[in-house]
Structure formats: structure tokens, C-alpha cells
XYZ file of C-alpha atoms in Angstrom:
672
model
C 18.804 3.053 -34.964
C 19.170 4.770 -31.585
C 16.164 6.317 -29.874
C 16.055 10.083 -29.225
C 16.502 11.466 -25.707
C 13.512 12.528 -23.598
C 13.394 16.070 -22.193
C 12.301 17.640 -18.934
C 11.488 21.296 -18.321
C 10.691 22.761 -14.936
C 8.570 25.923 -15.098
C 8.061 28.150 -12.041
C 5.541 30.976 -11.945
C 2.143 32.062 -10.660
C -0.953 29.954 -11.177
C -2.438 31.922 -14.096
C 0.815 31.956 -16.087
C 1.418 28.247 -15.519
C -2.151 27.407 -16.436
C -1.789 29.370 -19.671
C 1.465 27.536 -20.525
C -0.232 24.201 -19.814
C -3.117 25.142 -22.135
C -0.744 26.263 -24.880
C 1.440 23.163 -24.794
C -1.507 20.802 -24.356
C -3.355 22.195 -27.361
C -0.226 22.027 -29.548
C 0.000 18.214 -29.609
C -2.407 15.497 -30.830
C -4.920 14.350 -28.207
C -3.737 10.733 -28.264
C -0.203 11.602 -27.179
C -0.674 13.912 -24.166
C -1.376 13.746 -20.427
C -2.075 16.795 -18.284
C -2.114 15.998 -14.579
C -3.064 18.601 -11.977
C -3.432 18.665 -8.184
C -5.700 21.702 -8.527
C -9.398 21.552 -9.419
C -8.445 20.366 -12.848
C -9.804 21.953 -16.038
C -11.826 19.658 -18.302
C -8.722 18.551 -20.197
C -6.656 17.632 -17.142
C -6.501 14.473 -15.045
C -6.862 14.937 -11.260
C -3.627 13.799 -9.618
C -5.561 11.250 -7.520
C -6.524 9.446 -10.737
C -3.021 9.488 -12.213
C -2.460 5.792 -11.530
C -5.339 4.904 -13.845
C -3.021 5.819 -16.726
C -0.330 3.315 -15.803
C 0.825 1.263 -18.760
C -0.242 3.922 -21.250
C 2.202 5.959 -23.319
C 2.464 9.639 -24.213
C 4.774 12.121 -25.898
C 3.903 14.997 -23.565
C 3.357 14.839 -19.809
C 2.303 18.076 -18.096
C 2.640 17.649 -14.340
C 1.063 20.718 -12.716
C 1.718 21.290 -9.000
C -0.389 24.003 -7.399
C -0.599 23.003 -3.732
C 1.292 19.760 -3.076
C 3.725 17.662 -5.108
C 2.526 14.054 -5.347
C 5.773 12.083 -5.671
C 4.013 8.754 -6.274
C 1.988 10.141 -9.195
C 5.111 11.719 -10.692
C 7.051 8.472 -10.315
C 4.244 6.507 -11.947
C 3.625 8.794 -14.917
C 7.179 9.747 -15.852
C 7.586 6.178 -17.124
C 4.735 6.742 -19.602
C 6.733 9.291 -21.624
C 8.240 7.747 -24.763
C 11.573 8.427 -26.447
C 11.826 11.990 -27.706
C 8.932 13.054 -25.470
C 8.886 15.875 -22.945
C 7.982 16.149 -19.277
C 6.805 19.608 -18.180
C 6.822 20.127 -14.416
C 4.823 23.267 -13.530
C 5.538 24.551 -10.013
C 3.438 27.343 -8.523
C 5.687 29.923 -6.838
C 3.153 30.007 -3.982
C 4.067 26.399 -3.111
C 5.367 25.812 0.394
C 9.162 25.350 0.060
C 9.323 21.917 1.669
C 12.549 19.975 2.254
C 11.471 17.505 -0.400
C 10.792 20.191 -3.008
C 14.095 21.975 -2.300
C 15.949 18.701 -2.800
C 13.992 17.982 -6.010
C 15.059 21.337 -7.469
C 18.652 20.918 -6.286
C 18.862 17.517 -7.952
C 17.542 19.088 -11.171
C 20.450 21.561 -11.222
C 22.880 18.616 -11.189
C 21.511 17.593 -14.607
C 22.218 20.372 -17.144
C 19.832 18.709 -19.607
C 16.935 19.280 -17.165
C 16.013 22.848 -18.111
C 14.434 25.320 -15.677
C 12.451 28.432 -16.631
C 10.702 31.174 -14.676
C 7.883 33.514 -15.609
C 10.224 36.228 -16.893
C 11.872 33.963 -19.450
C 10.639 33.096 -22.918
C 10.095 29.397 -23.536
C 11.530 27.474 -26.497
C 9.302 25.673 -28.952
C 8.170 22.192 -28.038
C 9.570 19.559 -30.389
C 7.953 16.125 -30.114
C 8.603 12.914 -32.065
C 6.312 11.804 -34.853
C 3.441 9.667 -33.608
C 2.961 6.035 -34.514
C -0.181 3.949 -34.552
C -0.129 2.447 -31.061
C -2.678 -0.212 -32.081
C -0.389 -1.892 -34.643
C 1.276 -5.096 -33.392
C 4.715 -4.521 -31.865
C 7.736 -6.429 -33.171
C 9.757 -7.674 -30.185
C 13.432 -6.779 -29.852
C 16.074 -9.502 -29.810
C 16.223 -9.332 -25.998
C 12.427 -9.507 -25.723
C 12.297 -12.441 -28.160
C 14.672 -14.445 -25.969
C 12.547 -13.632 -22.922
C 9.354 -14.691 -24.754
C 11.027 -18.013 -25.592
C 11.902 -18.433 -21.900
C 8.254 -17.844 -20.932
C 7.097 -20.398 -23.523
C 9.569 -22.943 -22.133
C 8.023 -22.626 -18.660
C 4.806 -24.058 -20.131
C 6.278 -26.606 -22.529
C 9.302 -27.754 -20.511
C 9.707 -29.593 -17.222
C 7.315 -28.746 -14.412
C 8.387 -26.696 -11.407
C 10.964 -24.615 -13.252
C 9.606 -21.081 -12.761
C 11.034 -18.066 -14.537
C 11.958 -14.816 -12.763
C 11.929 -11.841 -15.126
C 13.476 -8.581 -13.866
C 13.999 -5.181 -15.464
C 13.892 -1.468 -14.831
C 10.902 0.403 -16.215
C 10.766 1.060 -19.938
C 12.453 -2.244 -20.858
C 9.309 -3.768 -22.384
C 8.766 -6.363 -19.648
C 4.977 -6.080 -19.576
C 4.800 -5.912 -23.365
C 6.740 -9.151 -23.840
C 4.606 -10.907 -21.209
C 1.524 -9.903 -23.205
C 3.108 -11.110 -26.438
C 4.132 -14.388 -24.770
C 0.591 -14.898 -23.443
C -0.739 -14.380 -26.980
C 1.718 -16.929 -28.417
C 0.640 -19.458 -25.798
C -3.016 -19.061 -26.790
C -2.073 -19.430 -30.463
C -0.251 -22.663 -29.587
C -3.446 -24.112 -28.147
C -3.335 -23.116 -24.477
C -6.725 -22.096 -23.113
C -6.116 -20.147 -19.922
C -3.390 -17.733 -18.809
C -3.885 -16.313 -15.331
C -2.242 -12.994 -14.412
C -2.030 -11.424 -10.976
C -0.526 -8.161 -9.716
C -1.126 -5.708 -6.863
C -3.697 -3.909 -9.026
C -5.395 -4.381 -12.414
C -3.694 -1.105 -13.431
C -0.332 -2.911 -13.328
C -1.265 -5.269 -16.175
C -2.941 -2.968 -18.705
C 0.139 -2.954 -20.968
C 0.302 -6.756 -20.804
C -3.348 -7.082 -21.828
C -3.015 -4.503 -24.615
C -0.044 -6.279 -26.206
C -1.766 -9.656 -25.952
C -4.820 -8.127 -27.667
C -2.697 -6.587 -30.452
C -1.142 -9.970 -31.252
C -4.480 -11.835 -31.385
C -6.668 -10.974 -34.361
C -10.375 -10.653 -33.474
C -9.709 -10.822 -29.742
C -11.823 -8.844 -27.281
C -10.006 -6.533 -24.853
C -11.726 -5.986 -21.503
C -10.661 -4.137 -18.367
C -9.154 -7.260 -16.823
C -9.002 -9.803 -19.657
C -8.385 -10.610 -23.288
C -10.811 -13.151 -24.795
C -9.771 -14.972 -27.988
C -12.198 -17.592 -29.281
C -12.527 -20.057 -26.368
C -9.219 -19.025 -24.762
C -8.558 -16.220 -22.282
C -5.861 -14.179 -20.563
C -7.378 -12.875 -17.350
C -6.500 -10.995 -14.167
C -7.297 -12.196 -10.661
C -6.386 -10.471 -7.383
C -3.468 -12.033 -5.430
C -5.550 -13.159 -2.443
C -8.420 -14.436 -4.642
C -6.051 -16.864 -6.386
C -5.047 -18.405 -3.079
C -8.672 -18.690 -1.980
C -10.067 -20.311 -5.150
C -6.890 -21.865 -6.651
C -8.225 -21.951 -10.239
C -6.618 -24.311 -12.754
C -4.498 -22.569 -15.400
C -1.887 -23.308 -18.082
C 0.377 -20.551 -16.688
C 0.297 -18.166 -13.751
C 2.059 -14.847 -14.379
C 2.810 -12.836 -11.213
C 3.528 -9.263 -12.331
C 5.194 -6.742 -9.994
C 6.003 -9.641 -7.682
C 8.167 -7.379 -5.479
C 4.989 -5.659 -4.296
C 3.347 -8.921 -3.207
C 4.291 -10.401 0.201
C 6.796 -13.252 0.185
C 4.451 -15.664 1.983
C 1.910 -15.328 -0.856
C 4.581 -15.927 -3.505
C 5.601 -19.053 -1.606
C 1.998 -20.281 -1.694
C 1.901 -19.784 -5.463
C 5.050 -21.914 -5.745
C 3.431 -24.674 -3.702
C 0.090 -24.555 -5.566
C 1.228 -24.069 -9.180
C 3.865 -25.860 -11.241
C 4.156 -23.395 -14.144
C 4.893 -19.830 -13.061
C 6.496 -16.610 -14.275
C 7.391 -13.980 -11.698
C 8.210 -10.511 -13.017
C 9.417 -7.494 -11.095
C 10.581 -3.937 -11.633
C 14.009 -3.534 -10.040
C 13.851 0.223 -9.500
C 10.422 1.799 -9.601
C 7.751 3.722 -7.764
C 5.964 0.356 -7.215
C 8.612 -0.640 -4.667
C 12.125 -1.973 -4.893
C 12.772 -5.264 -6.632
C 16.256 -5.757 -5.195
C 14.916 -6.639 -1.766
C 12.505 -8.999 -3.457
C 15.391 -10.681 -5.253
C 17.469 -11.142 -2.095
C 14.605 -12.748 -0.184
C 12.744 -14.590 -2.902
C 15.699 -16.238 -4.606
C 16.394 -18.169 -1.376
C 12.766 -19.374 -1.386
C 13.115 -20.453 -5.020
C 16.325 -22.361 -4.257
C 14.437 -24.260 -1.543
C 11.121 -24.946 -3.312
C 12.010 -24.886 -7.033
C 15.767 -25.431 -7.442
C 15.389 -25.637 -11.242
C 14.209 -22.001 -11.500
C 15.690 -19.670 -14.099
C 16.345 -15.941 -14.237
C 16.003 -13.516 -17.136
C 17.003 -9.839 -16.912
C 16.158 -7.151 -19.485
C 18.823 -4.471 -19.771
C 18.109 -2.386 -22.877
C 15.270 0.150 -22.735
C 12.716 -0.042 -25.545
C 10.579 2.962 -24.613
C 13.460 5.455 -24.459
C 17.166 5.769 -25.216
C 19.940 4.125 -23.241
C 21.415 6.496 -20.632
C 18.178 8.485 -20.780
C 18.605 11.736 -18.841
C 14.993 11.854 -17.619
C 15.321 8.328 -16.206
C 18.568 9.272 -14.439
C 16.954 12.410 -13.037
C 13.876 10.550 -11.777
C 16.056 7.882 -10.137
C 18.077 10.557 -8.340
C 15.140 12.805 -7.381
C 12.891 9.973 -6.152
C 15.757 7.799 -4.829
C 14.461 4.876 -6.874
C 17.955 3.364 -6.996
C 18.939 4.075 -3.370
C 20.650 1.113 -1.732
C 22.054 0.424 1.735
C 25.765 0.316 2.410
C 27.601 -2.631 0.850
C 27.583 -5.636 3.161
C 31.376 -6.034 3.032
C 31.855 -2.595 4.590
C 29.959 -3.633 7.741
C 30.765 -7.359 7.854
C 33.134 -6.979 10.838
C 30.672 -4.992 12.978
C 30.078 -6.180 16.543
C 27.080 -5.145 18.641
C 29.176 -3.210 21.166
C 30.558 -1.074 18.312
C 27.140 0.153 17.194
C 26.154 3.742 17.912
C 22.504 4.749 18.377
C 21.539 8.126 16.958
C 18.409 10.157 16.257
C 18.689 11.987 12.943
C 17.201 15.388 12.225
C 15.535 15.924 8.858
C 18.070 18.644 8.094
C 20.885 16.098 8.542
C 19.299 13.852 5.933
C 18.736 16.755 3.577
C 22.340 17.962 3.791
C 23.965 14.518 3.579
C 22.898 12.680 0.410
C 25.023 9.631 1.253
C 23.336 9.267 4.646
C 19.872 9.800 3.104
C 20.521 7.149 0.442
C 21.672 4.652 3.086
C 18.620 5.234 5.308
C 16.087 5.192 2.480
C 17.830 2.405 0.571
C 17.796 0.158 3.634
C 14.092 0.765 4.182
C 13.281 0.195 0.503
C 15.180 -3.096 0.631
C 13.290 -4.308 3.704
C 9.746 -3.169 2.865
C 7.996 -4.265 -0.299
C 5.819 -1.159 -0.543
C 8.370 1.635 -0.160
C 7.478 4.454 -2.565
C 8.570 8.028 -3.360
C 5.821 9.284 -0.993
C 7.793 7.668 1.834
C 10.775 9.836 0.905
C 8.520 12.893 1.083
C 7.274 11.814 4.492
C 10.815 11.167 5.681
C 11.945 14.676 4.755
C 8.792 16.718 5.407
C 6.488 15.112 7.997
C 6.746 17.421 11.036
C 6.219 14.551 13.494
C 8.524 12.044 11.774
C 11.595 10.864 13.630
C 14.413 8.675 12.307
C 16.561 6.559 14.633
C 19.557 4.548 13.419
C 22.296 2.201 14.505
C 25.572 3.119 12.819
C 28.870 1.305 12.470
C 31.814 3.500 11.516
C 29.314 6.056 10.238
C 27.363 3.567 8.086
C 23.691 2.831 8.747
C 23.101 -0.830 9.684
C 19.562 -0.487 11.107
C 16.873 2.195 11.055
C 13.576 2.932 12.781
C 10.995 5.473 11.589
C 8.448 6.743 14.102
C 5.617 9.278 13.959
C 4.411 11.320 16.919
C 0.640 11.121 17.536
C -0.238 13.566 20.340
C -3.549 13.774 22.219
C -6.710 14.937 20.398
C -9.266 17.398 21.749
C -12.387 15.804 23.232
C -14.873 17.077 20.608
C -12.804 15.735 17.719
C -12.262 12.450 19.580
C -16.025 12.007 20.014
C -16.599 12.568 16.296
C -13.985 9.913 15.506
C -15.579 7.493 18.010
C -18.997 8.069 16.428
C -17.689 7.397 12.918
C -18.420 10.966 11.761
C -14.785 12.026 11.254
C -11.789 10.160 9.883
C -8.416 11.760 10.450
C -5.349 11.667 8.242
C -2.756 10.234 10.585
C -3.307 9.553 14.303
C -3.675 5.864 13.416
C -3.266 4.547 16.977
C -5.798 6.690 18.883
C -8.264 6.489 15.965
C -8.080 2.707 15.956
C -8.641 2.490 19.711
C -11.571 4.909 19.509
C -13.310 3.396 16.489
C -12.469 -0.280 16.699
C -11.719 -0.967 20.359
C -14.350 1.479 21.635
C -12.045 3.015 24.275
C -13.641 6.415 24.774
C -10.695 8.178 26.409
C -8.055 6.761 24.010
C -7.496 10.211 22.494
C -6.269 11.643 25.815
C -2.951 9.804 25.567
C 0.268 10.682 23.744
C 1.441 8.017 21.288
C 4.477 7.344 19.152
C 3.808 5.022 16.224
C 6.518 2.905 14.656
C 6.075 3.327 10.916
C 8.972 1.178 9.661
C 11.919 -0.794 11.019
C 14.727 -2.393 9.026
C 18.024 -4.146 9.741
C 20.659 -4.586 7.014
C 20.127 -8.024 5.379
C 23.747 -8.992 6.110
C 23.263 -8.205 9.813
C 19.982 -9.938 10.594
C 19.369 -12.604 13.274
C 21.892 -10.897 15.580
C 19.416 -9.139 17.860
C 20.116 -5.707 16.380
C 16.445 -4.977 15.763
C 15.716 -5.552 19.456
C 18.754 -3.434 20.388
C 17.511 -0.564 18.203
C 14.086 -0.696 19.884
C 15.531 -0.784 23.410
C 17.729 2.252 22.664
C 14.753 4.062 21.162
C 12.478 3.367 24.182
C 14.783 5.434 26.376
C 14.297 8.491 24.118
C 10.499 8.641 23.764
C 10.134 11.815 25.841
C 6.618 12.482 27.122
C 4.921 9.666 25.141
C 2.638 7.364 27.149
C 2.540 4.525 24.625
C 4.498 3.261 21.606
C 2.490 1.341 19.002
C 2.926 -0.547 15.768
C 0.571 -1.952 13.114
C 1.566 -4.662 10.611
C 0.323 -7.581 8.485
C -0.367 -10.504 10.796
C 2.240 -13.296 10.955
C 3.594 -15.478 13.765
C 7.152 -14.333 13.018
C 6.280 -10.655 13.488
C 4.081 -11.375 16.525
C 7.072 -13.075 18.141
C 9.420 -10.191 17.271
C 7.195 -7.470 18.714
C 6.167 -9.571 21.731
C 9.850 -10.064 22.568
C 10.214 -6.255 22.625
C 7.377 -5.977 25.183
C 4.452 -5.124 22.890
C 0.916 -6.392 23.616
C -1.771 -7.263 21.050
C -4.717 -4.869 21.346
C -6.492 -5.049 17.988
C -6.924 -7.218 14.915
C -8.286 -5.772 11.672
C -11.716 -6.656 10.320
C -10.769 -6.966 6.655
C -7.925 -8.736 4.833
C -5.554 -6.645 2.759
C -6.416 -7.300 -0.913
C -2.755 -7.736 -1.850
C -1.287 -9.586 1.137
C -4.482 -11.424 2.079
C -3.505 -10.814 5.715
C -5.340 -9.070 8.519
C -3.576 -6.194 10.239
C -2.645 -6.401 13.908
C -1.949 -3.526 16.286
C 0.351 -3.872 19.290
C 1.142 -1.384 22.056
C 3.918 -0.993 24.600
C 3.453 1.193 27.691
C 6.160 3.749 28.443
C 4.767 5.048 31.770
C 2.070 4.300 34.355
C -0.685 6.056 32.360
C 0.249 4.058 29.301
C 0.211 0.871 31.370
C -3.441 1.451 32.309
C -4.415 2.099 28.695
C -2.609 -0.950 27.318
C -4.122 -3.193 30.011
C -7.629 -1.897 29.230
C -7.132 -2.314 25.472
C -5.890 -5.877 25.989
C -8.845 -6.747 28.215
C -11.246 -5.301 25.635
C -9.793 -7.538 22.933
C -9.755 -10.535 25.305
C -13.473 -10.184 26.086
C -14.396 -9.923 22.393
C -11.819 -12.399 21.079
C -13.700 -15.702 21.027
C -16.953 -14.090 19.843
C -15.298 -12.272 16.932
C -13.113 -15.278 16.147
C -16.230 -17.034 14.856
C -17.688 -13.929 13.174
C -14.858 -11.933 11.623
C -11.650 -13.942 12.058
C -12.773 -17.510 11.293
C -10.162 -17.876 8.519
C -7.186 -17.070 10.757
C -4.456 -19.684 10.729
C -4.813 -22.033 13.725
C -1.201 -21.361 14.792
C -1.960 -17.634 14.948
C -5.180 -18.284 16.914
C -3.255 -20.298 19.518
C -0.543 -17.631 19.761
C -3.026 -14.783 20.280
C -5.290 -16.774 22.620
C -2.353 -17.583 24.891
C -1.035 -14.005 24.860
C -4.262 -12.269 25.924
C -4.924 -11.250 29.516
C -8.352 -12.601 30.481
C -9.910 -10.764 33.419
C -13.521 -11.832 34.003
C -14.040 -9.031 36.529
C -13.326 -6.364 33.886
C -16.511 -5.179 32.205
C -16.826 -3.132 29.008
C -19.586 -0.533 28.765
C -21.135 -1.736 25.534
C -24.163 0.563 25.880
C -22.251 3.595 24.607
C -21.118 1.703 21.503
C -24.724 0.670 20.814
C -25.943 4.282 21.115
C -23.109 5.545 18.922
C -23.975 2.945 16.268
C -27.709 3.757 16.368
C -27.573 7.552 16.508
C -24.253 8.257 14.743
C -22.160 6.493 12.105
C -20.108 4.055 14.189
C -19.144 1.088 11.921
C -21.057 -2.186 12.306
C -17.912 -4.360 12.460
C -16.579 -2.229 15.342
C -19.926 -2.454 17.158
C -20.894 -6.079 16.405
C -19.864 -7.518 19.780
C -21.563 -4.653 21.674
C -24.771 -5.048 19.639
C -24.775 -8.801 20.308
C -24.302 -8.252 24.058
C -27.108 -5.687 24.141
C -29.566 -7.649 21.967
C -29.277 -10.795 24.109
C -31.290 -8.932 26.727
C -33.340 -6.623 24.508
C -34.737 -9.493 22.410
C -36.928 -10.559 25.367
C -38.112 -7.029 26.119
C -41.504 -5.530 25.341
C -39.767 -2.949 23.130
C -38.565 -5.685 20.781
C -42.109 -6.955 20.289
C -43.177 -3.512 19.020
C -40.836 -3.732 16.012
C -42.041 -4.783 12.577
C -41.468 -8.374 11.546
C -38.729 -7.325 9.103
C -36.913 -5.369 11.829
C -37.138 -8.275 14.261
C -35.842 -10.763 11.704
C -33.070 -8.368 10.683
C -31.791 -8.032 14.261
C -31.924 -11.781 14.855
C -30.328 -12.816 11.565
C -27.559 -10.213 11.384
C -26.694 -9.562 15.037
C -27.526 -12.752 16.955
C -26.970 -15.313 14.209
C -24.209 -13.522 12.329
C -25.575 -14.421 8.901
C -23.999 -13.093 5.702
C -25.138 -9.670 4.503
C -26.164 -10.945 1.069
C -28.228 -13.728 2.663
C -30.003 -11.249 4.943
C -30.683 -8.875 2.033
C -32.138 -11.652 -0.107
C -34.367 -13.153 2.595
C -35.738 -9.802 3.780
C -35.981 -8.279 0.283
C -33.545 -5.455 1.075
C -31.340 -3.853 -1.603
C -27.999 -4.336 0.137
C -25.668 -3.211 2.904
C -26.713 0.450 2.830
C -30.413 -0.316 3.314
C -29.650 -3.020 5.906
C -27.653 -0.534 7.997
C -30.391 2.104 7.763
C -33.077 -0.414 8.857
C -30.825 -1.785 11.585
C -30.115 1.659 13.045
C -33.801 2.563 12.932
C -34.814 -0.635 14.761
C -32.204 -0.139 17.499
C -33.241 3.502 17.925
C -36.850 2.429 18.475
C -35.860 -0.025 21.192
C -33.540 2.483 22.898
C -36.197 5.212 22.786
C -38.836 2.850 24.198
C -36.490 1.691 26.986
C -35.874 5.283 28.177
C -39.594 6.064 28.502
């Protein structure tokens, strides 16, 4: 029996009319089968668009996607996959919306699909026809294709060691459901512990639900399913590497969104693994994952097996709504075929800066640019397409061979900030959307005049996989450097690795900052590098490097003690140590005490200052708790939870308040 088609209507009108339509449609269907998502101050029934991702893995018959001020492409891409066969997607677009490039393209794509119906306020709307609802809590019977995949998962556990399974599918193929059913079967067979990881707990809710449905009397939690003494549980990607818990099977869901170096560590640490990935989806492209990861599997686990799910189970084959979403969000965009560019030589490449209008008017060019970036970067999402087409300061540079894109560079202009705003950023009072480079230098490096400079930030760079290791990435950068206009500095921020440090160093970039916290998915710290374009930029980069150099060995023991030794050697040898250069740490101390400057950004300055203040008369006037707090946290660098416990403080918030108060007292006393 074939599944019915899904439907999509696009309604355009004023806010009141759209809101009334949303109310009417929403009230006409059972509560268990509807989602209403709004970017406006949502009515009680609606979900704020920022919380849309919390509904991943759930299913509905009706999705109302109301856009009042700004279309959130990521939320749309996430939720459109929740709509079941026969269901309807209603996209409500306020006529007061700014007609952005992205929105114009979205509507143009819709016209190419006659089954995607559009209505305006003057037209009468047809009746909504939805499929009959089923009890979603009854156990699901797997399809023939799913059953074969479940058997393959079971074989990973029962068969020879080190023969991992790679499961791939587009959305709606029942991948997560079958993983949940397989986990349940493993527990029934006597296995005690199935470990699941993914970029977010939201990614595995369907898996947990289907495991729960197959296990009578099991308990479903937010991140686990408990069945008697056995458990299926979630753990964050970096936490697994840190604690390396024993398990009967490790399932890595949405593996394309987890960095390759982490997947390699899983292969080295665990002998029974299943990697699953969405090939085309808002989560990021799985094709790039396949190209890179399959080579790693061939090297580390040559007995690995692949399993691909083709037939959708949540909607019909050749589903129009799926085709529309792929086209509108460029989920299936791919770079030019490697054979077309195989004969390219470096001297035949043409450098070009593309205008957004060029990309908008040339779908083939847009698909090549976006497809190449999606292939190279594991976190490329529909929001990146929006940024590419609409960000006023976005610039796209490419290398082309016979008109085909073989490499691309995305940069964002970050001009100077006014002094008042810059001071608020420095003090931790304001956080700006964008302006990553000057903000980072103000907040983290403590360079007070960092906002006076004009930056260009490299957002993404990609070279066609069939053209790598030929120096084309370096060529693209060199060509770009000659077109930066009035920028003082070009900067880039990325997840720390020796390979990337070498690449950017070769292009003339200098390390100026290392992040304080590891990314929860990659487990890596971020690193920021700058390259001067003119004499003013040269002074800034030199000062930023010297700032990091002076703090480097102190913070290495406080904040970066888990850095790989190879990385430590690389950074230590690349820094420019100038003992005559002195940083004014007093301003950072005052900003921390009297404003909201972060502790991690001020730790070195506070340590420098307290070395002298601890022997002053002002220090002796503090309470015993204040004195101990300063010594334990600032001079000794003890853990926050240890400090809180020993001094009977409730936690970080109270510690910071007490710390600021103590420093204020010393500063006030010193000025009198």
C-alpha cells in the first residue's frame, strides 16, 4: 500500500489575517498531531522558533510555520521532516517581511513545483484534509529494508570484532527508528549497555522512543531508556572520549556532524560500532562525511560494512514536499563532478569575486558554490545559504576552471566600532551579533583599541576534494589578499588542530588567541589567527601576539592543560616573546571588578595584580572568606566547585559576586 503525498501551502497576507488562519487550522486538528511555530511573540499554542529544534524526532500531521519578521531556514529544515505522509505544511508569510534575496528565491522555487500551492489574502482557502491518526505509542513493525538493517546492527555485536557498520539514509527513511528497535533487540538478547552519542540529545529522541516502545515496562527518560538492569543511554561526543566507558555497542548518530578526528578516536577505542548519518539534511551533508570517513575506515577497520536505506517510511516515494525542501534549502547541492575538472592546471584557474546577485540569478553557480562548502564543512546548514545570499557584508571569492568552481572562500567584513560600544564590549556588558574578531580581541585579549581597526573575517574555505594537496587553497588566499580594500587585518577562527595551524601559518597568519572552553561536539578549543594587510594591522597583530605570548605559559597550566603536547610545542615555537613589552593589566582588573568582564578573560591580569596586592594593608582589611577566596581561586587556581565547598558558597554566581566585591574593596582602599 503506497503512502499518500504530503502537501505544502504558502499563505501571504497581513499579520492579523495570517494569525486568524493559523488559529483556524490549528484548532481544526487533534492536539497530538499539530505543531505551530512562530518567530513572533508566540500565542500560548505556538512554539517560539528558537525552540523548534526541541521537537526534532517527533511527528505531526500539520506544521504551521509562521514568519512575521525573519525566516529561520534551519528551523524550517528541521521541522519539515516531522510531517508524516498525507500531512500538510502551512508556510505563513507576512507581507510586511523584508523581500530578501533568500526569500525571493524560496518563493521562486515554490513556483517550479505546481503541487506547492500559494494563496494570498484575497483568495479563499480550500479545506484542510489530513490523514487519520494512529496511536504513536504502539510498537512499530519494521519494513523489510529496516529489518535487514536491524540484522546488520545485531551482527556488529555478535560477529567478529572491529567490523563497524555505516548506516546512511535521507531523512524520513526510518534510520533512527530502526536503531532504536535494534538497541531494544540487543537488550532482549541479554546485552546490558548500549551507548549512543550524537551532536545533541535532540538527535536521538526518535531512537529512544522506538527502543522504549519495543521494551515492555521500560522507563523512558530524556537521555535514556532503562529496562530492568539494562540501559540504552546518551553521552556527549567529547564526554565519551574523556571517560571511555565500557559498552556492548557504541552507536554514533548523525556522524557527519561530528569531526573526523573524534570518529577516528572512537574507532581506536571501541571494537563494536555503528555510525549513522543523514545524507541530505539540515544537520549537515553526509556525502562529505562519506568521502572522508570511508578512507579512515579502510585504514583502521578494513572489514567495515555499509548499509543504505532508500525507501521512505514516513512519507511517499517521490514526495513533492521533500523535493521542494531539497531545492529551496539546497540540501542536495553538490560541487561539480570531479571528471569535469580533472585536467585543470593551476595556471588555468581564474580568480573571481562573486556578487550575491550573480549567485541568485545563476542556480548552477549557486549550487556549485554551496555544494562545495557543504561537502567540506560538517556543519553547513540552510542558515549558511541565507547568509550567503543576504548578509550585507558577505563576500564570496572563487577559483574557476572553464566556468566551474574548484575552490571557494567566504569572508565577512567587520568594520570599526564606535568607542562607547567598544568599551561596553570590553567590560562584558554588551555582546554583539557578528564582529567576532574585534569582540574577541576586546573581551579575551584585553586590547582596548581593537575596535578601531577594520577587519575581514574568513568564514569558510573549501577546495574541491579531487583537487586538494595541489596548493590551490594557498593560491585562493593569495589572490584574495590583493583585493581586501581598506581592511587592516584578515582573521580566521577554527577548531584547533596541527594540520590547520600549519595551513594558516603557511599563508602568513599569526596565532593571537586560544578559546577558554572546548566545543561540546568536537572537544576542541577554538584558535584565532590574524594576518596584517597594512602597517596599522601589523602593529595590532604584533601586540595581540605579544599579549598571548606573555599569558601563554600561565594559562597553559590553568585553562589549556589538556592541550595535545604536539600542539603546545607548535604554538610555543610560533609565539613572539618580547620581555620588554608590558601589558596594562590594571584596566582589566578594574573592568572585572566594576563591570562584567569575564573571569577567564581576566584571570592572568587578576593573578598579576594580586601577587602585589596580597602583601598590602588593603588585603588585610578583607574578611577571612574574601582573603581565602582570592588566594584559592586567583593565586592557586583551584576548581570552582572545590572553592565553593570549602568556603560554603552556593556556586559560581556567588563566588563571582564575592570576588568582585573583595577586589573593589582593595582598589578603593589603594586609591585613598
